[in-house]
JSON list of C-alpha atoms in Angstrom, two decimals:
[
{"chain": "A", "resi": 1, "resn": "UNK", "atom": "CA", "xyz": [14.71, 9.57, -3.20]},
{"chain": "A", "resi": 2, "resn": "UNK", "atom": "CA", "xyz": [13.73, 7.47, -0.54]},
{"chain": "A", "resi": 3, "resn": "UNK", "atom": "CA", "xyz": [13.31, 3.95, -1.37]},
{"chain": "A", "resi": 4, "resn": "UNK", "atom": "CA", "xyz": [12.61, 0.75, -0.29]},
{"chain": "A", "resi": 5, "resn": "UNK", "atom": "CA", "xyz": [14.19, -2.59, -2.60]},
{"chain": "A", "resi": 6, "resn": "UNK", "atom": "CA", "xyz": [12.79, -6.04, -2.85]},
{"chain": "A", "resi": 7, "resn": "UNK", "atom": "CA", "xyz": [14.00, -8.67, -5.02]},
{"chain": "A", "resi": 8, "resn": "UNK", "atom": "CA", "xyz": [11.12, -9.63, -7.24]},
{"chain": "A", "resi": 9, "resn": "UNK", "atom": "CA", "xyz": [11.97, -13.29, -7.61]},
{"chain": "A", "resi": 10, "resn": "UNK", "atom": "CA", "xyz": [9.83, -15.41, -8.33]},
{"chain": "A", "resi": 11, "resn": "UNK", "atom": "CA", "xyz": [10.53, -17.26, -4.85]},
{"chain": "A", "resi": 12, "resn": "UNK", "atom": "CA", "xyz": [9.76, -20.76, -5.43]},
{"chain": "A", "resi": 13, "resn": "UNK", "atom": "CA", "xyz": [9.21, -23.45, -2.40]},
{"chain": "A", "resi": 14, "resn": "UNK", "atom": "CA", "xyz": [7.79, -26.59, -1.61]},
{"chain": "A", "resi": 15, "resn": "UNK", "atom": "CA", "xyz": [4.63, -27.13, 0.61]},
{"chain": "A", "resi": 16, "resn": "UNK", "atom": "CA", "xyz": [5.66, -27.18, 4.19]},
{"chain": "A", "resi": 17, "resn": "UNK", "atom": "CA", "xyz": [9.21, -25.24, 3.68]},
{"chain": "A", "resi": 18, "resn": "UNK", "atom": "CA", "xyz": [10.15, -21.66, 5.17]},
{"chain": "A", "resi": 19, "resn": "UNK", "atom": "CA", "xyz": [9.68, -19.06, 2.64]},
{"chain": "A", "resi": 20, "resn": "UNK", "atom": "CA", "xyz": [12.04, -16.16, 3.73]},
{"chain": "A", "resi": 21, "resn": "UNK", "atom": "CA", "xyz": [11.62, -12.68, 2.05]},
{"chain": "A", "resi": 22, "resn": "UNK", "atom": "CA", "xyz": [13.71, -9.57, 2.55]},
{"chain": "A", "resi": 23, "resn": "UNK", "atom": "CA", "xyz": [13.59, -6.01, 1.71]},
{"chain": "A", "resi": 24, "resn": "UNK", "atom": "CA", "xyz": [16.02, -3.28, 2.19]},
{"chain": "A", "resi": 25, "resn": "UNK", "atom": "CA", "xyz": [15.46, 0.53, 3.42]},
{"chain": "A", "resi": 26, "resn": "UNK", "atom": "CA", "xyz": [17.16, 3.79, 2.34]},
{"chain": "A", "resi": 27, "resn": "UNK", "atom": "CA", "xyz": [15.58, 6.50, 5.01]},
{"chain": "A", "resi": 28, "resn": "UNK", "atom": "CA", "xyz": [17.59, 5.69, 8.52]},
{"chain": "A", "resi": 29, "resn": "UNK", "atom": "CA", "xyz": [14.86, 7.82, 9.75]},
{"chain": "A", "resi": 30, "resn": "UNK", "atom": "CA", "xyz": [12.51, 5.34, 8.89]},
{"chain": "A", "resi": 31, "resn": "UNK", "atom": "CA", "xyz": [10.96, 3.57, 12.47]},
{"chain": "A", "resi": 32, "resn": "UNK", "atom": "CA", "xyz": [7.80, 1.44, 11.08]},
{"chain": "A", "resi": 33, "resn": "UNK", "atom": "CA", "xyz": [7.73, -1.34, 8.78]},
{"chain": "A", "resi": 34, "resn": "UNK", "atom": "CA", "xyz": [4.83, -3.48, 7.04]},
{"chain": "A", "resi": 35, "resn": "UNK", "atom": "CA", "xyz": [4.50, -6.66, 5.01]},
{"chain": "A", "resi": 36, "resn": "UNK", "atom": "CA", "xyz": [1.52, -6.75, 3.13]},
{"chain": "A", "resi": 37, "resn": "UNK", "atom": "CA", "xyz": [0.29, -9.72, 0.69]},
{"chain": "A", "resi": 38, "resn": "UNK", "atom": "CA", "xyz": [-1.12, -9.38, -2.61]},
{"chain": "A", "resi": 39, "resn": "UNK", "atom": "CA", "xyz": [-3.58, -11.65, -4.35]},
{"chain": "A", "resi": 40, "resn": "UNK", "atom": "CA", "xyz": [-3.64, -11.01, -7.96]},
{"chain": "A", "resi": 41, "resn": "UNK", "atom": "CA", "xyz": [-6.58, -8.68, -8.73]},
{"chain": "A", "resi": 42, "resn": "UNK", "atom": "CA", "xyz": [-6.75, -7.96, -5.18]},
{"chain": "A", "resi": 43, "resn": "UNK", "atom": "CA", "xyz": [-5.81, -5.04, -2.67]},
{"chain": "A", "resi": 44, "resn": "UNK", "atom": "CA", "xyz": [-2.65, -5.19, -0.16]},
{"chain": "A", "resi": 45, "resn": "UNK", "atom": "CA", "xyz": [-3.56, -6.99, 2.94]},
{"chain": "A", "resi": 46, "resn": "UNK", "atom": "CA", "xyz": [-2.07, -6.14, 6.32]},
{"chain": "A", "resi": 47, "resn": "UNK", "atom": "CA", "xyz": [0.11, -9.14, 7.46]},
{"chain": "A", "resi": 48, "resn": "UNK", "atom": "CA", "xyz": [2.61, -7.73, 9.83]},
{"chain": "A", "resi": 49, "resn": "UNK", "atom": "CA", "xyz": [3.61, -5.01, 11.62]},
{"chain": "A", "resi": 50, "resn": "UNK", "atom": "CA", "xyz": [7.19, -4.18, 13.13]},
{"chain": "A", "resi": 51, "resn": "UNK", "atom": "CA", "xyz": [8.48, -1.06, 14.80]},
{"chain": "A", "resi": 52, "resn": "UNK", "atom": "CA", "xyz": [11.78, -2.43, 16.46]},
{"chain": "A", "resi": 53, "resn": "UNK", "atom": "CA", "xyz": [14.90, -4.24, 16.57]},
{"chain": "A", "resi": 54, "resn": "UNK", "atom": "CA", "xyz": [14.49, -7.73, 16.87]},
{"chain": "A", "resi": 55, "resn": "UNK", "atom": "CA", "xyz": [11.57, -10.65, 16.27]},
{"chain": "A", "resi": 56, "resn": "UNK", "atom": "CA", "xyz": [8.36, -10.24, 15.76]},
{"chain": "A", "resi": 57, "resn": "UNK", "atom": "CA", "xyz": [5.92, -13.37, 15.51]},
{"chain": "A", "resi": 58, "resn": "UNK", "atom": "CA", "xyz": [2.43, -14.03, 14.58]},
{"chain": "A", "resi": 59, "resn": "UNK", "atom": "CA", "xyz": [1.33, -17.57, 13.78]},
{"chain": "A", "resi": 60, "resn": "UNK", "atom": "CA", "xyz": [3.26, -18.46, 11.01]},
{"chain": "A", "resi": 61, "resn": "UNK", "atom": "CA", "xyz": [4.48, -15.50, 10.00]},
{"chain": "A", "resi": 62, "resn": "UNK", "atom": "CA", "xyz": [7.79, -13.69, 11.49]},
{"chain": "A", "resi": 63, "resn": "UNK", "atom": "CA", "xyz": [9.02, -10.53, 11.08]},
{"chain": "A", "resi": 64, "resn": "UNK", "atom": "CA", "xyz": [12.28, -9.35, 11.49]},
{"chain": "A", "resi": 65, "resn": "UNK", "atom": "CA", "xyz": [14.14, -5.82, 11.37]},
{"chain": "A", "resi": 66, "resn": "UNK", "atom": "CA", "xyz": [17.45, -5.15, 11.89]},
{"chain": "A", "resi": 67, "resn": "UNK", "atom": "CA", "xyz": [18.01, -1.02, 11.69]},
{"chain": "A", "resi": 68, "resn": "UNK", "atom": "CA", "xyz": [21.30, -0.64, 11.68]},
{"chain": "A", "resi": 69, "resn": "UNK", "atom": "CA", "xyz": [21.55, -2.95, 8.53]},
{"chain": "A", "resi": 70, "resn": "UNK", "atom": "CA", "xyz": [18.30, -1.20, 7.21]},
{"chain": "A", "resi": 71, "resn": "UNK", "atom": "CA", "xyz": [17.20, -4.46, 6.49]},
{"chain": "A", "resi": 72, "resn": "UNK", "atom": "CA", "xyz": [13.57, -6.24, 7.29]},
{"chain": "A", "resi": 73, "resn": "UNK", "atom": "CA", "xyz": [12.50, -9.54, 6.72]},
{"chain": "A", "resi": 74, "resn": "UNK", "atom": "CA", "xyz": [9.78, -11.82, 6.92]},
{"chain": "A", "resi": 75, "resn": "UNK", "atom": "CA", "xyz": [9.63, -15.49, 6.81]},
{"chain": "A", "resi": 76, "resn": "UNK", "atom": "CA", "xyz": [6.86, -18.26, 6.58]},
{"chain": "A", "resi": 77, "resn": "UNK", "atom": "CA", "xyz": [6.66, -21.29, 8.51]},
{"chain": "A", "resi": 78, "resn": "UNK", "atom": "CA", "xyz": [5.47, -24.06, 7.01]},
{"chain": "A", "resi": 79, "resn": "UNK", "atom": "CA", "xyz": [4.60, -22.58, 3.14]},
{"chain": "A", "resi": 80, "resn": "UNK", "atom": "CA", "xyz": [0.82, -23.40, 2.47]},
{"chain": "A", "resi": 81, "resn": "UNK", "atom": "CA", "xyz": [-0.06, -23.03, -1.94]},
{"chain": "A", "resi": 82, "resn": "UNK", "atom": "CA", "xyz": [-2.90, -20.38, 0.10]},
{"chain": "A", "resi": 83, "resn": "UNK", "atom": "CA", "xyz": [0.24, -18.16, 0.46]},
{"chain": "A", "resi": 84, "resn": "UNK", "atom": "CA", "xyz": [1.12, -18.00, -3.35]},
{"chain": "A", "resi": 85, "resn": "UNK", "atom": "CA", "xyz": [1.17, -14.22, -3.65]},
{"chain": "A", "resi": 86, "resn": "UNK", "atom": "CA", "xyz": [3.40, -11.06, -4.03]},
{"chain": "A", "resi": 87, "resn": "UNK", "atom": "CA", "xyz": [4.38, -9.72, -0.84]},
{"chain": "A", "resi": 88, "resn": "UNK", "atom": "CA", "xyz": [5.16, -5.76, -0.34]},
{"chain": "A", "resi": 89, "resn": "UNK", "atom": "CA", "xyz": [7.34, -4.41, 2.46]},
{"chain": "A", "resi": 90, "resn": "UNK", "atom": "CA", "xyz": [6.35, -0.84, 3.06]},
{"chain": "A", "resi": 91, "resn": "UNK", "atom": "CA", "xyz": [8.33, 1.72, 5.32]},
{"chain": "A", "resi": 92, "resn": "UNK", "atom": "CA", "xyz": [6.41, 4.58, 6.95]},
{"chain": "A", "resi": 93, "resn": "UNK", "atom": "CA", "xyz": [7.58, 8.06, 6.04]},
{"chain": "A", "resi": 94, "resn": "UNK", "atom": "CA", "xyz": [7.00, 10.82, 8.51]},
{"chain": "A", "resi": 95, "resn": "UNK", "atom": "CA", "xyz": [4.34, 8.88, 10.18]},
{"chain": "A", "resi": 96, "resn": "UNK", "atom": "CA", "xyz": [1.95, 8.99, 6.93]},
{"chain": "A", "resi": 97, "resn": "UNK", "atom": "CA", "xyz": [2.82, 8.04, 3.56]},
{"chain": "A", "resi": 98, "resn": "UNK", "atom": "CA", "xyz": [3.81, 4.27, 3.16]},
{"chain": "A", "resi": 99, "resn": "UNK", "atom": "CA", "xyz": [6.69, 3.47, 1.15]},
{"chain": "A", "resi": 100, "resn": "UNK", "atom": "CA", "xyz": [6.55, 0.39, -0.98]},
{"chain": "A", "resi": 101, "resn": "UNK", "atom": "CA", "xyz": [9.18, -1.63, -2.42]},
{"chain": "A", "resi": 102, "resn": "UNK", "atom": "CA", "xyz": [7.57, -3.46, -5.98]},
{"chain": "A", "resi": 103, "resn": "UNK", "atom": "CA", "xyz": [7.21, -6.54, -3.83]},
{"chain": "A", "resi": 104, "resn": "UNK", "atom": "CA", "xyz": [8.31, -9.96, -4.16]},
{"chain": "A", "resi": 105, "resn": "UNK", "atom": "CA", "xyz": [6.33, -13.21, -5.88]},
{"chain": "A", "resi": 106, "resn": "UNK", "atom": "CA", "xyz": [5.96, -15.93, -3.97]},
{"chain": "A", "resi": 107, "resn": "UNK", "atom": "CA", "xyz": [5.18, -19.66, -5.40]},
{"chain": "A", "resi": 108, "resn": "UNK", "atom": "CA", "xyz": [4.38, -22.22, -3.17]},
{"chain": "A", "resi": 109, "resn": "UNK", "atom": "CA", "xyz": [3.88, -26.15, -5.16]},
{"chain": "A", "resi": 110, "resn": "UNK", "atom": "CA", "xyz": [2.47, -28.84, -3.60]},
{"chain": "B", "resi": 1, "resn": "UNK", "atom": "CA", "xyz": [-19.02, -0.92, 7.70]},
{"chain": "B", "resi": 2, "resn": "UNK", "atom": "CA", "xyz": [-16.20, -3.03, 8.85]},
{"chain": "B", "resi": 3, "resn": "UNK", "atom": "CA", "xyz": [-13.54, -2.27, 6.08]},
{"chain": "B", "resi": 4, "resn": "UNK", "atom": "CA", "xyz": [-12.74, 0.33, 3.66]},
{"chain": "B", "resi": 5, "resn": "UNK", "atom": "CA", "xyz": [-15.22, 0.62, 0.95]},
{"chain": "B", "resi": 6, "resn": "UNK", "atom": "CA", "xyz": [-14.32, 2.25, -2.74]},
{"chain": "B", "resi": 7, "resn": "UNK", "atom": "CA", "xyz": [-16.88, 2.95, -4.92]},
{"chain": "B", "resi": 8, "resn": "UNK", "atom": "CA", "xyz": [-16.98, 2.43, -8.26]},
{"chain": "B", "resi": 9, "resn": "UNK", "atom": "CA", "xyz": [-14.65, -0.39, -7.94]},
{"chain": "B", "resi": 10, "resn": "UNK", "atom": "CA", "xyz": [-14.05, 0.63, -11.86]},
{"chain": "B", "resi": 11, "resn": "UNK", "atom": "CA", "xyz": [-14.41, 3.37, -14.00]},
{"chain": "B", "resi": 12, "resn": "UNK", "atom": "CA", "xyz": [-13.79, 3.73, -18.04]},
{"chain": "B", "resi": 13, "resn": "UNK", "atom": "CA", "xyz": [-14.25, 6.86, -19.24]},
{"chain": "B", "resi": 14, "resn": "UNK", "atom": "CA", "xyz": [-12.57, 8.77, -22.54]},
{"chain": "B", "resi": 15, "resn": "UNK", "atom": "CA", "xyz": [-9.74, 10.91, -22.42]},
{"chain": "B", "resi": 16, "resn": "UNK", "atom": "CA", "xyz": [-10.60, 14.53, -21.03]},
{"chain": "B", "resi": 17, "resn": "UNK", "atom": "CA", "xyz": [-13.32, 13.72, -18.76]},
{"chain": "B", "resi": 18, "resn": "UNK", "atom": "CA", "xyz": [-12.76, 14.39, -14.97]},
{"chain": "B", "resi": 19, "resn": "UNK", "atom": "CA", "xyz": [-13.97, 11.63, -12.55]},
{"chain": "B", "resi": 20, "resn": "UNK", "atom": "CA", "xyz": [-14.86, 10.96, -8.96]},
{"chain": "B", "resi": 21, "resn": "UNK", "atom": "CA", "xyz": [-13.37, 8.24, -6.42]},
{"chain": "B", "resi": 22, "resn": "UNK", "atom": "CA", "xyz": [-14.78, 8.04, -3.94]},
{"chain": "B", "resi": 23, "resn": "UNK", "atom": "CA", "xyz": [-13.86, 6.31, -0.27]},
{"chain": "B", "resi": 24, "resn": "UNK", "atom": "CA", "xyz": [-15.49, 5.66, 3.09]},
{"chain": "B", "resi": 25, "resn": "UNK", "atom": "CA", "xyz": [-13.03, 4.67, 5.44]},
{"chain": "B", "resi": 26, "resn": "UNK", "atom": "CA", "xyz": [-12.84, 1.95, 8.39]},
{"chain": "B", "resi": 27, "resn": "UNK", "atom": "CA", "xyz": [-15.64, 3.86, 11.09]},
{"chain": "B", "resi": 28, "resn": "UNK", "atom": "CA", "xyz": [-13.24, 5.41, 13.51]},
{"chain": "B", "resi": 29, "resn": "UNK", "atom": "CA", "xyz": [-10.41, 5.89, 11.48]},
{"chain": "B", "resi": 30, "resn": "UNK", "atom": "CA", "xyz": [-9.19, 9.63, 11.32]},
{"chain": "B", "resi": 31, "resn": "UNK", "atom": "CA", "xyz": [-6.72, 9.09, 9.28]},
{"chain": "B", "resi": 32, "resn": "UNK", "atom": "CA", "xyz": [-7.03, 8.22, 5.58]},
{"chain": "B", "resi": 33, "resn": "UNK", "atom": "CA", "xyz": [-4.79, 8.02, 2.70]},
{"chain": "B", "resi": 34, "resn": "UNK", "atom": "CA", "xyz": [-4.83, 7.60, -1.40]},
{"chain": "B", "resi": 35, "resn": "UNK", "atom": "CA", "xyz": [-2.46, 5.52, -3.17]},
{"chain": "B", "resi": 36, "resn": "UNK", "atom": "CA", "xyz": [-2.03, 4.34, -6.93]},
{"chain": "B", "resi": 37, "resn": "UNK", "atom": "CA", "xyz": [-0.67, 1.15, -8.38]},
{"chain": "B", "resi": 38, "resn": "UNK", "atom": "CA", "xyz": [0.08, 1.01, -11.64]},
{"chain": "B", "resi": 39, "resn": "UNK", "atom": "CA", "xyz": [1.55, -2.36, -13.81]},
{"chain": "B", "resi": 40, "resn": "UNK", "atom": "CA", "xyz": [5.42, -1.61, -13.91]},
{"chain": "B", "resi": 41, "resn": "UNK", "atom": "CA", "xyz": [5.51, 1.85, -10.84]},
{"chain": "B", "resi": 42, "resn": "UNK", "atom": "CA", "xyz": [4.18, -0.23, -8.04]},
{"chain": "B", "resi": 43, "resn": "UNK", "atom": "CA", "xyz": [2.18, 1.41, -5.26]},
{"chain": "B", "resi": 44, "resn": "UNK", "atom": "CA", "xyz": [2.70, 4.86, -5.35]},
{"chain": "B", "resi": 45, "resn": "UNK", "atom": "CA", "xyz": [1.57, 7.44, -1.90]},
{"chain": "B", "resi": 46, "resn": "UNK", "atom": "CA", "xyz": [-0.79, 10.77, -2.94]},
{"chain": "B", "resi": 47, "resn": "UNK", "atom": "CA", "xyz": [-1.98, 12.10, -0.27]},
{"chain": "B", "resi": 48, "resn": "UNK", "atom": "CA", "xyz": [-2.62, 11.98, 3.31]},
{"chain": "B", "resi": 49, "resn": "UNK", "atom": "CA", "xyz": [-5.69, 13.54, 5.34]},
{"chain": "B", "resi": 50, "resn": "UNK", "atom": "CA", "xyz": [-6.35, 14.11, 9.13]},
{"chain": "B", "resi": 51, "resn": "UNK", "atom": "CA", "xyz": [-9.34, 14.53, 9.57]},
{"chain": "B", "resi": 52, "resn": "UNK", "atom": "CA", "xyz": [-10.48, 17.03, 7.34]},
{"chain": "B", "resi": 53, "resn": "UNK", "atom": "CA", "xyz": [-7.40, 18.65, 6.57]},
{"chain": "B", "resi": 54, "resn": "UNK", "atom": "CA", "xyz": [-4.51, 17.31, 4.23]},
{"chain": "B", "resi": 55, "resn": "UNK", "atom": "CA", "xyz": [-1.20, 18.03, 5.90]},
{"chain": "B", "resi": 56, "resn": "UNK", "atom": "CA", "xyz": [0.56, 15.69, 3.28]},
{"chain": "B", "resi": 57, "resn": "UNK", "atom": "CA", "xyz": [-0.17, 16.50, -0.58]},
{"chain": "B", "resi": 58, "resn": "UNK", "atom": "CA", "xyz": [3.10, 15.85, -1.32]},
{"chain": "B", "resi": 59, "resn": "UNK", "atom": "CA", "xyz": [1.97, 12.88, -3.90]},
{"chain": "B", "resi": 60, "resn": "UNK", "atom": "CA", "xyz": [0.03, 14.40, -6.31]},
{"chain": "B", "resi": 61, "resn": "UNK", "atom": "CA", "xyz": [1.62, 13.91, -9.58]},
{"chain": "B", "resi": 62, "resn": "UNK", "atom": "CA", "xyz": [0.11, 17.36, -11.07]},
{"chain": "B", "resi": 63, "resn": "UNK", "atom": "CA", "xyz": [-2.48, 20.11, -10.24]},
{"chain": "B", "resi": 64, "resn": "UNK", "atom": "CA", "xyz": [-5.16, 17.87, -12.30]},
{"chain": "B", "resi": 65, "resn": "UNK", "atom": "CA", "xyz": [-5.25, 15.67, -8.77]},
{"chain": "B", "resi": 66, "resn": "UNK", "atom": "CA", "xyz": [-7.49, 17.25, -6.30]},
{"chain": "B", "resi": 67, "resn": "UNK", "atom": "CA", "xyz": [-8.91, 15.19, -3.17]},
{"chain": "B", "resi": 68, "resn": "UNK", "atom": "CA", "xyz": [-11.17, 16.43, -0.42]},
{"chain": "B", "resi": 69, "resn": "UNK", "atom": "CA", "xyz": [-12.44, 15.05, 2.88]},
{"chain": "B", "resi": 70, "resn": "UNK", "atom": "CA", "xyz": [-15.60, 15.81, 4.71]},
{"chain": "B", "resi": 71, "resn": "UNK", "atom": "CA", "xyz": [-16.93, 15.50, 8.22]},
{"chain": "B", "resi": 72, "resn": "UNK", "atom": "CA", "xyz": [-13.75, 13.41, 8.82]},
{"chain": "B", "resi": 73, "resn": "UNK", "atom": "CA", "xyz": [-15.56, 10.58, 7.26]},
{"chain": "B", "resi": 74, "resn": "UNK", "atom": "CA", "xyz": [-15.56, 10.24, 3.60]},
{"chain": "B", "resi": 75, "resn": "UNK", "atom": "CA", "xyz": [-13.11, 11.31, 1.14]},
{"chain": "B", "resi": 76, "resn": "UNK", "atom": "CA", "xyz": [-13.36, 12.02, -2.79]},
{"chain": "B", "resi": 77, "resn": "UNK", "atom": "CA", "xyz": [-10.18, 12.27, -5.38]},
{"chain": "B", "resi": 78, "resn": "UNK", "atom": "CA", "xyz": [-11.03, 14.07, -8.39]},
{"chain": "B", "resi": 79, "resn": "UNK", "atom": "CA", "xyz": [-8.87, 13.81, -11.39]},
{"chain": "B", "resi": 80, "resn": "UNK", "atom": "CA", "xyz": [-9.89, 16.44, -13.97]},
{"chain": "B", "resi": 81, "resn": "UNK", "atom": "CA", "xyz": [-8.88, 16.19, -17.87]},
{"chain": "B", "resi": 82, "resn": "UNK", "atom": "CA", "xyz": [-8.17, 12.72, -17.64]},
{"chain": "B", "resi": 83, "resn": "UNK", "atom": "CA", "xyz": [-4.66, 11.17, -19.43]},
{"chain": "B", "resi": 84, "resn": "UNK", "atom": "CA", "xyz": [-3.87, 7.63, -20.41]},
{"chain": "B", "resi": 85, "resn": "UNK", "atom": "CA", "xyz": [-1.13, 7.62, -18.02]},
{"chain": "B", "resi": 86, "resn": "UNK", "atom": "CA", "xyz": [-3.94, 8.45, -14.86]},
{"chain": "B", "resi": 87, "resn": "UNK", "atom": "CA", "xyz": [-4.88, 4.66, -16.24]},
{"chain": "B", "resi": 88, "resn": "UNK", "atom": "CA", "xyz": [-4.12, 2.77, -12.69]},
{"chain": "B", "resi": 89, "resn": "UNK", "atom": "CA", "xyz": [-6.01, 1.16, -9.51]},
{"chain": "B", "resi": 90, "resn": "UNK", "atom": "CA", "xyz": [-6.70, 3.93, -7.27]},
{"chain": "B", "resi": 91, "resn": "UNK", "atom": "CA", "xyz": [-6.73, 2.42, -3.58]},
{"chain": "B", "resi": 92, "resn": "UNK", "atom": "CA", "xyz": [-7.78, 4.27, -0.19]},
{"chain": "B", "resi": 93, "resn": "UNK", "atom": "CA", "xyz": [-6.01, 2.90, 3.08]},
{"chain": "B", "resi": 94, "resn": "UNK", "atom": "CA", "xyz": [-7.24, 4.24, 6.69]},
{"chain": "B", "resi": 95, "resn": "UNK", "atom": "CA", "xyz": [-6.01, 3.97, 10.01]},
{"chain": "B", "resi": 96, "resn": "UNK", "atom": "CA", "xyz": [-6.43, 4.78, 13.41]},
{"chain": "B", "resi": 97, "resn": "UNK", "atom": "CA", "xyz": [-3.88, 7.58, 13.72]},
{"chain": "B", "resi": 98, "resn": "UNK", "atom": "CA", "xyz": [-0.84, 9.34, 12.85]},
{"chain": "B", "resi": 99, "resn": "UNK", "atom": "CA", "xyz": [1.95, 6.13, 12.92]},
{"chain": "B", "resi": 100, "resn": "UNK", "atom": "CA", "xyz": [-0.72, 3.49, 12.65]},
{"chain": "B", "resi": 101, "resn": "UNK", "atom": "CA", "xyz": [-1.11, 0.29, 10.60]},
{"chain": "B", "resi": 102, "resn": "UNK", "atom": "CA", "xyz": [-2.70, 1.20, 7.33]},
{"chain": "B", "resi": 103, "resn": "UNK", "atom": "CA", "xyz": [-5.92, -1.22, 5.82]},
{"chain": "B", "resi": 104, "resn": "UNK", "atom": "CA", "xyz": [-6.71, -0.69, 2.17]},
{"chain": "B", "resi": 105, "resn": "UNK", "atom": "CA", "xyz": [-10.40, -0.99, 0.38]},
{"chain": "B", "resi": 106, "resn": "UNK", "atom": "CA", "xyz": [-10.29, -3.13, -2.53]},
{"chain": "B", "resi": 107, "resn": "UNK", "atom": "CA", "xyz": [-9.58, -0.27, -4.94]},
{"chain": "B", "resi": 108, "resn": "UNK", "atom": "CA", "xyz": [-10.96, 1.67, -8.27]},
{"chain": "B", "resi": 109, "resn": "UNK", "atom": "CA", "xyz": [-9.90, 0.55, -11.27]},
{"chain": "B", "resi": 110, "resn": "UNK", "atom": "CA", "xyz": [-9.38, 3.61, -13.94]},
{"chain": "B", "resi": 111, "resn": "UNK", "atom": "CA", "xyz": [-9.08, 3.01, -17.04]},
{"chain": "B", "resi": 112, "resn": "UNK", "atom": "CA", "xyz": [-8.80, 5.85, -19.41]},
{"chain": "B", "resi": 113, "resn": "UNK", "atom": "CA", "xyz": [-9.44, 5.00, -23.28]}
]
């Protein structure tokens, strides 16, 4: 069973600190990987994409996949309350079906 | 339009019935995919068209599930004899091809009574 594992927290930071979420991959065969974010009642939004070793950044948000740990990550500069959500790390299987992990909650106070 | 659009965004109906999703994906997109996210299983893949054709079916939890795409455009799933456990948003994602990021419409919520 391929899977992907996130810790579900609740991840709890003040305004203006680096929120840093992780998520773990069984497949080694697995090459793309995708944070989404979740508003409650709402669908999974496309935040970031990453497809090899390394750094990824976009604005605030960076993404970061190490393969031979089968381990991705993403982290937020400078927390906003606006990113209070549940974020889900998918891996692509066999270039078409997305697997999710159950995501992570994060709470940002100000 | 410019996203993915899901229509009805939700659906009761009793136990028994078969119903209709329905989903018109991002223009362009060739690819398009079903998924279902349900409180406690997360989001859970169904199945996966190109085009017209479904090369991926591999989610489909029984032969109740149908889904169909035509003129490699719109898609329908079709859930026939509905069960309380089919209660769950149903949410379409496209993309631009095989390998490619995936956007998701805002979803159909099922609820079976």
């Amino acid at each position: 069973q391929k899977e992907v594992e996130q810790n579900s927290g609740p991840l709890s930071v003040p305004e203006g600190a680096i929120a840093s979420l992780n998520c773990t991959y069984s497949d080694r065969g697995s090459q793309s990987f995708f944070w989404y974010r979740q508003y409650s009642g709402k669908s999974p939004e496309l935040i970031m994409s990453i497809y090899s070793n390394g750094d990824k950044e976009d604005g605030r948000f960076t993404a970061q996949l190490n393969k031979a740990s089968q381990y991705v990550s993403l982290l937020i500069r400078d927390s906003q309350p606006s990113d209070s959500a549940t974020y889900l790390c998918a891996a692509l299987e066999a270039g078409t079906a997305l697997i999710f992990g159950k995501g992570t909650t994060l709470s940002v106070s100000s | 339009g410019a996203g993915v659009s899901q229509s009805p965004s939700n659906k009761v109906t009793e136990k028994g019935k078969d119903v209709e999703l329905r989903c018109d994906p991002i223009s362009g997109h060739t690819a398009l995919y079903w998924y279902r996210q349900s409180l406690g299983q997360g989001l859970e893949f169904l199945i996966y068209f190109q085009g017209n054709s479904a090369p991926d079916k591999s989610g489909l939890p029984s032969d109740r599930f149908s889904a169909e795409r035509t003129g490699g455009s719109v898609s329908t799933l079709t859930i026939q004899r509905t069960q309380q456990e089919d209660s769950a948003v149903y949410l379409c994602a496209s993309s631009s091809g095989y390998g490619q990021p995936q956007h998701f419409g805002d979803g159909t919520r099922l609820s079976i009574l």
